[in-house]
Amino acid sequence: MRLWVLIFNTGSDTEGIYTLLVGGKNTVVAFADEDDAIRYSGLLEAQDFLCPTVEQIDEQEIVEFCEGAGYELSIVQSGELAIPPEQNVEKTDWNPDGDEEENAPAIEDSAIEMMRRRLEGLL
């Protein structure tokens, strides 16, 4: 099954994937319907949040990515109403300038690299 996810800084070394913090865990939000993903992206932009790009990905790939990175996965089914939270985190884990923090866990780097390679493979 194909899903759509929200990616920041697409095609660069500093790509990031949209997640929600649910119960203290990062949860990747994926959409079964492209239109729902586009709508959600627009809602984020309307909240003055960073504007993500909607990217298609195979369900198995995103499941493997989440398992490797220690993230949860939430799939918004077609027609299901998903609305971004009113408040966003003050500081994101993602750095659009690509400056790596000295204390960043190695697993996050490898998970991001794995996701980047998979996304490049879709092109």
PDB file of N, CA and C in Angstrom, residues 5-8 15-30 52 66 70-74 83-85 87-89 92-94:
ATOM      1  N   VAL A   5       3.590  10.961   3.214  1.00  0.00           N
ATOM      2  CA  VAL A   5       4.145  11.555   4.430  1.00  0.00           C
ATOM      3  C   VAL A   5       4.548  12.992   4.134  1.00  0.00           C
ATOM      4  N   LEU A   6       4.784  13.747   5.183  1.00  0.00           N
ATOM      5  CA  LEU A   6       5.170  15.147   5.049  1.00  0.00           C
ATOM      6  C   LEU A   6       6.667  15.267   5.321  1.00  0.00           C
ATOM      7  N   ILE A   7       7.390  15.777   4.322  1.00  0.00           N
ATOM      8  CA  ILE A   7       8.844  15.876   4.392  1.00  0.00           C
ATOM      9  C   ILE A   7       9.252  17.348   4.320  1.00  0.00           C
ATOM     10  N   PHE A   8      10.214  17.717   5.147  1.00  0.00           N
ATOM     11  CA  PHE A   8      10.767  19.065   5.137  1.00  0.00           C
ATOM     12  C   PHE A   8      12.119  19.047   4.439  1.00  0.00           C
ATOM     13  N   GLU A  15      16.910  16.598   5.160  1.00  0.00           N
ATOM     14  CA  GLU A  15      15.495  16.245   5.124  1.00  0.00           C
ATOM     15  C   GLU A  15      15.005  15.892   6.520  1.00  0.00           C
ATOM     16  N   GLY A  16      13.749  16.202   6.763  1.00  0.00           N
ATOM     17  CA  GLY A  16      13.117  15.828   8.022  1.00  0.00           C
ATOM     18  C   GLY A  16      11.707  15.358   7.744  1.00  0.00           C
ATOM     19  N   ILE A  17      11.186  14.484   8.595  1.00  0.00           N
ATOM     20  CA  ILE A  17       9.836  13.961   8.424  1.00  0.00           C
ATOM     21  C   ILE A  17       8.961  14.517   9.538  1.00  0.00           C
ATOM     22  N   TYR A  18       7.705  14.817   9.218  1.00  0.00           N
ATOM     23  CA  TYR A  18       6.777  15.384  10.186  1.00  0.00           C
ATOM     24  C   TYR A  18       6.353  14.312  11.185  1.00  0.00           C
ATOM     25  N   THR A  19       6.451  14.652  12.460  1.00  0.00           N
ATOM     26  CA  THR A  19       5.984  13.766  13.522  1.00  0.00           C
ATOM     27  C   THR A  19       5.183  14.570  14.535  1.00  0.00           C
ATOM     28  N   LEU A  20       4.389  13.852  15.291  1.00  0.00           N
ATOM     29  CA  LEU A  20       3.703  14.413  16.444  1.00  0.00           C
ATOM     30  C   LEU A  20       4.290  13.765  17.687  1.00  0.00           C
ATOM     31  N   LEU A  21       4.329  14.497  18.773  1.00  0.00           N
ATOM     32  CA  LEU A  21       4.776  13.941  20.042  1.00  0.00           C
ATOM     33  C   LEU A  21       3.531  13.430  20.769  1.00  0.00           C
ATOM     34  N   VAL A  22       3.381  12.103  20.818  1.00  0.00           N
ATOM     35  CA  VAL A  22       2.208  11.473  21.422  1.00  0.00           C
ATOM     36  C   VAL A  22       2.679  10.584  22.566  1.00  0.00           C
ATOM     37  N   GLY A  23       2.271  10.929  23.772  1.00  0.00           N
ATOM     38  CA  GLY A  23       2.670  10.132  24.927  1.00  0.00           C
ATOM     39  C   GLY A  23       4.169  10.063  25.116  1.00  0.00           C
ATOM     40  N   GLY A  24       4.864  11.135  24.772  1.00  0.00           N
ATOM     41  CA  GLY A  24       6.307  11.183  24.927  1.00  0.00           C
ATOM     42  C   GLY A  24       7.088  10.503  23.813  1.00  0.00           C
ATOM     43  N   LYS A  25       6.388  10.015  22.785  1.00  0.00           N
ATOM     44  CA  LYS A  25       7.062   9.340  21.669  1.00  0.00           C
ATOM     45  C   LYS A  25       6.794  10.085  20.369  1.00  0.00           C
ATOM     46  N   ASN A  26       7.822  10.171  19.522  1.00  0.00           N
ATOM     47  CA  ASN A  26       7.639  10.746  18.194  1.00  0.00           C
ATOM     48  C   ASN A  26       6.811   9.780  17.362  1.00  0.00           C
ATOM     49  N   THR A  27       5.760  10.302  16.746  1.00  0.00           N
ATOM     50  CA  THR A  27       4.863   9.490  15.933  1.00  0.00           C
ATOM     51  C   THR A  27       4.802  10.080  14.537  1.00  0.00           C
ATOM     52  N   VAL A  28       5.253   9.310  13.549  1.00  0.00           N
ATOM     53  CA  VAL A  28       5.185   9.739  12.156  1.00  0.00           C
ATOM     54  C   VAL A  28       3.726   9.690  11.722  1.00  0.00           C
ATOM     55  N   VAL A  29       3.269  10.757  11.087  1.00  0.00           N
ATOM     56  CA  VAL A  29       1.907  10.806  10.575  1.00  0.00           C
ATOM     57  C   VAL A  29       1.965  10.522   9.079  1.00  0.00           C
ATOM     58  N   ALA A  30       1.293   9.438   8.657  1.00  0.00           N
ATOM     59  CA  ALA A  30       1.225   9.066   7.244  1.00  0.00           C
ATOM     60  C   ALA A  30      -0.241   9.064   6.830  1.00  0.00           C
ATOM     61  N   PRO A  52       5.771  21.654   4.684  1.00  0.00           N
ATOM     62  CA  PRO A  52       6.334  20.391   4.199  1.00  0.00           C
ATOM     63  C   PRO A  52       5.906  20.077   2.770  1.00  0.00           C
ATOM     64  N   CYS A  66      10.295   3.654  10.806  1.00  0.00           N
ATOM     65  CA  CYS A  66       9.833   3.948  12.161  1.00  0.00           C
ATOM     66  C   CYS A  66      10.425   2.967  13.171  1.00  0.00           C
ATOM     67  N   GLY A  70      12.899   4.124  16.143  1.00  0.00           N
ATOM     68  CA  GLY A  70      12.220   4.121  17.434  1.00  0.00           C
ATOM     69  C   GLY A  70      10.997   5.015  17.458  1.00  0.00           C
ATOM     70  N   TYR A  71      10.395   5.253  16.288  1.00  0.00           N
ATOM     71  CA  TYR A  71       9.203   6.085  16.186  1.00  0.00           C
ATOM     72  C   TYR A  71       7.960   5.211  16.104  1.00  0.00           C
ATOM     73  N   GLU A  72       6.848   5.785  16.473  1.00  0.00           N
ATOM     74  CA  GLU A  72       5.548   5.159  16.266  1.00  0.00           C
ATOM     75  C   GLU A  72       5.050   5.595  14.890  1.00  0.00           C
ATOM     76  N   LEU A  73       4.023   4.922  14.379  1.00  0.00           N
ATOM     77  CA  LEU A  73       3.437   5.280  13.089  1.00  0.00           C
ATOM     78  C   LEU A  73       1.937   5.402  13.247  1.00  0.00           C
ATOM     79  N   SER A  74       1.389   6.502  12.773  1.00  0.00           N
ATOM     80  CA  SER A  74      -0.053   6.715  12.755  1.00  0.00           C
ATOM     81  C   SER A  74      -0.474   6.914  11.304  1.00  0.00           C
ATOM     82  N   ILE A  83      -6.417  16.972  12.045  1.00  0.00           N
ATOM     83  CA  ILE A  83      -6.119  18.394  12.212  1.00  0.00           C
ATOM     84  C   ILE A  83      -4.853  18.516  13.054  1.00  0.00           C
ATOM     85  N   PRO A  84      -3.895  19.341  12.613  1.00  0.00           N
ATOM     86  CA  PRO A  84      -2.672  19.516  13.409  1.00  0.00           C
ATOM     87  C   PRO A  84      -2.999  20.115  14.772  1.00  0.00           C
ATOM     88  N   PRO A  85      -2.198  19.819  15.776  1.00  0.00           N
ATOM     89  CA  PRO A  85      -2.429  20.426  17.089  1.00  0.00           C
ATOM     90  C   PRO A  85      -2.290  21.940  16.999  1.00  0.00           C
ATOM     91  N   GLN A  87      -0.914  23.916  19.118  1.00  0.00           N
ATOM     92  CA  GLN A  87       0.413  24.357  19.543  1.00  0.00           C
ATOM     93  C   GLN A  87       1.457  23.419  18.969  1.00  0.00           C
ATOM     94  N   ASN A  88       2.529  24.005  18.519  1.00  0.00           N
ATOM     95  CA  ASN A  88       3.655  23.239  18.005  1.00  0.00           C
ATOM     96  C   ASN A  88       4.793  23.334  19.003  1.00  0.00           C
ATOM     97  N   VAL A  89       5.722  22.399  18.921  1.00  0.00           N
ATOM     98  CA  VAL A  89       6.860  22.434  19.838  1.00  0.00           C
ATOM     99  C   VAL A  89       7.651  23.712  19.613  1.00  0.00           C
ATOM    100  N   THR A  92      12.151  22.275  17.348  1.00  0.00           N
ATOM    101  CA  THR A  92      12.035  20.990  16.669  1.00  0.00           C
ATOM    102  C   THR A  92      13.338  20.211  16.770  1.00  0.00           C
ATOM    103  N   ASP A  93      13.251  18.903  16.559  1.00  0.00           N
ATOM    104  CA  ASP A  93      14.449  18.060  16.506  1.00  0.00           C
ATOM    105  C   ASP A  93      15.177  18.263  15.191  1.00  0.00           C
ATOM    106  N   TRP A  94      14.474  18.805  14.214  1.00  0.00           N
ATOM    107  CA  TRP A  94      14.995  18.960  12.861  1.00  0.00           C
ATOM    108  C   TRP A  94      15.649  20.322  12.717  1.00  0.00           C
TER     109      TRP A  94
END
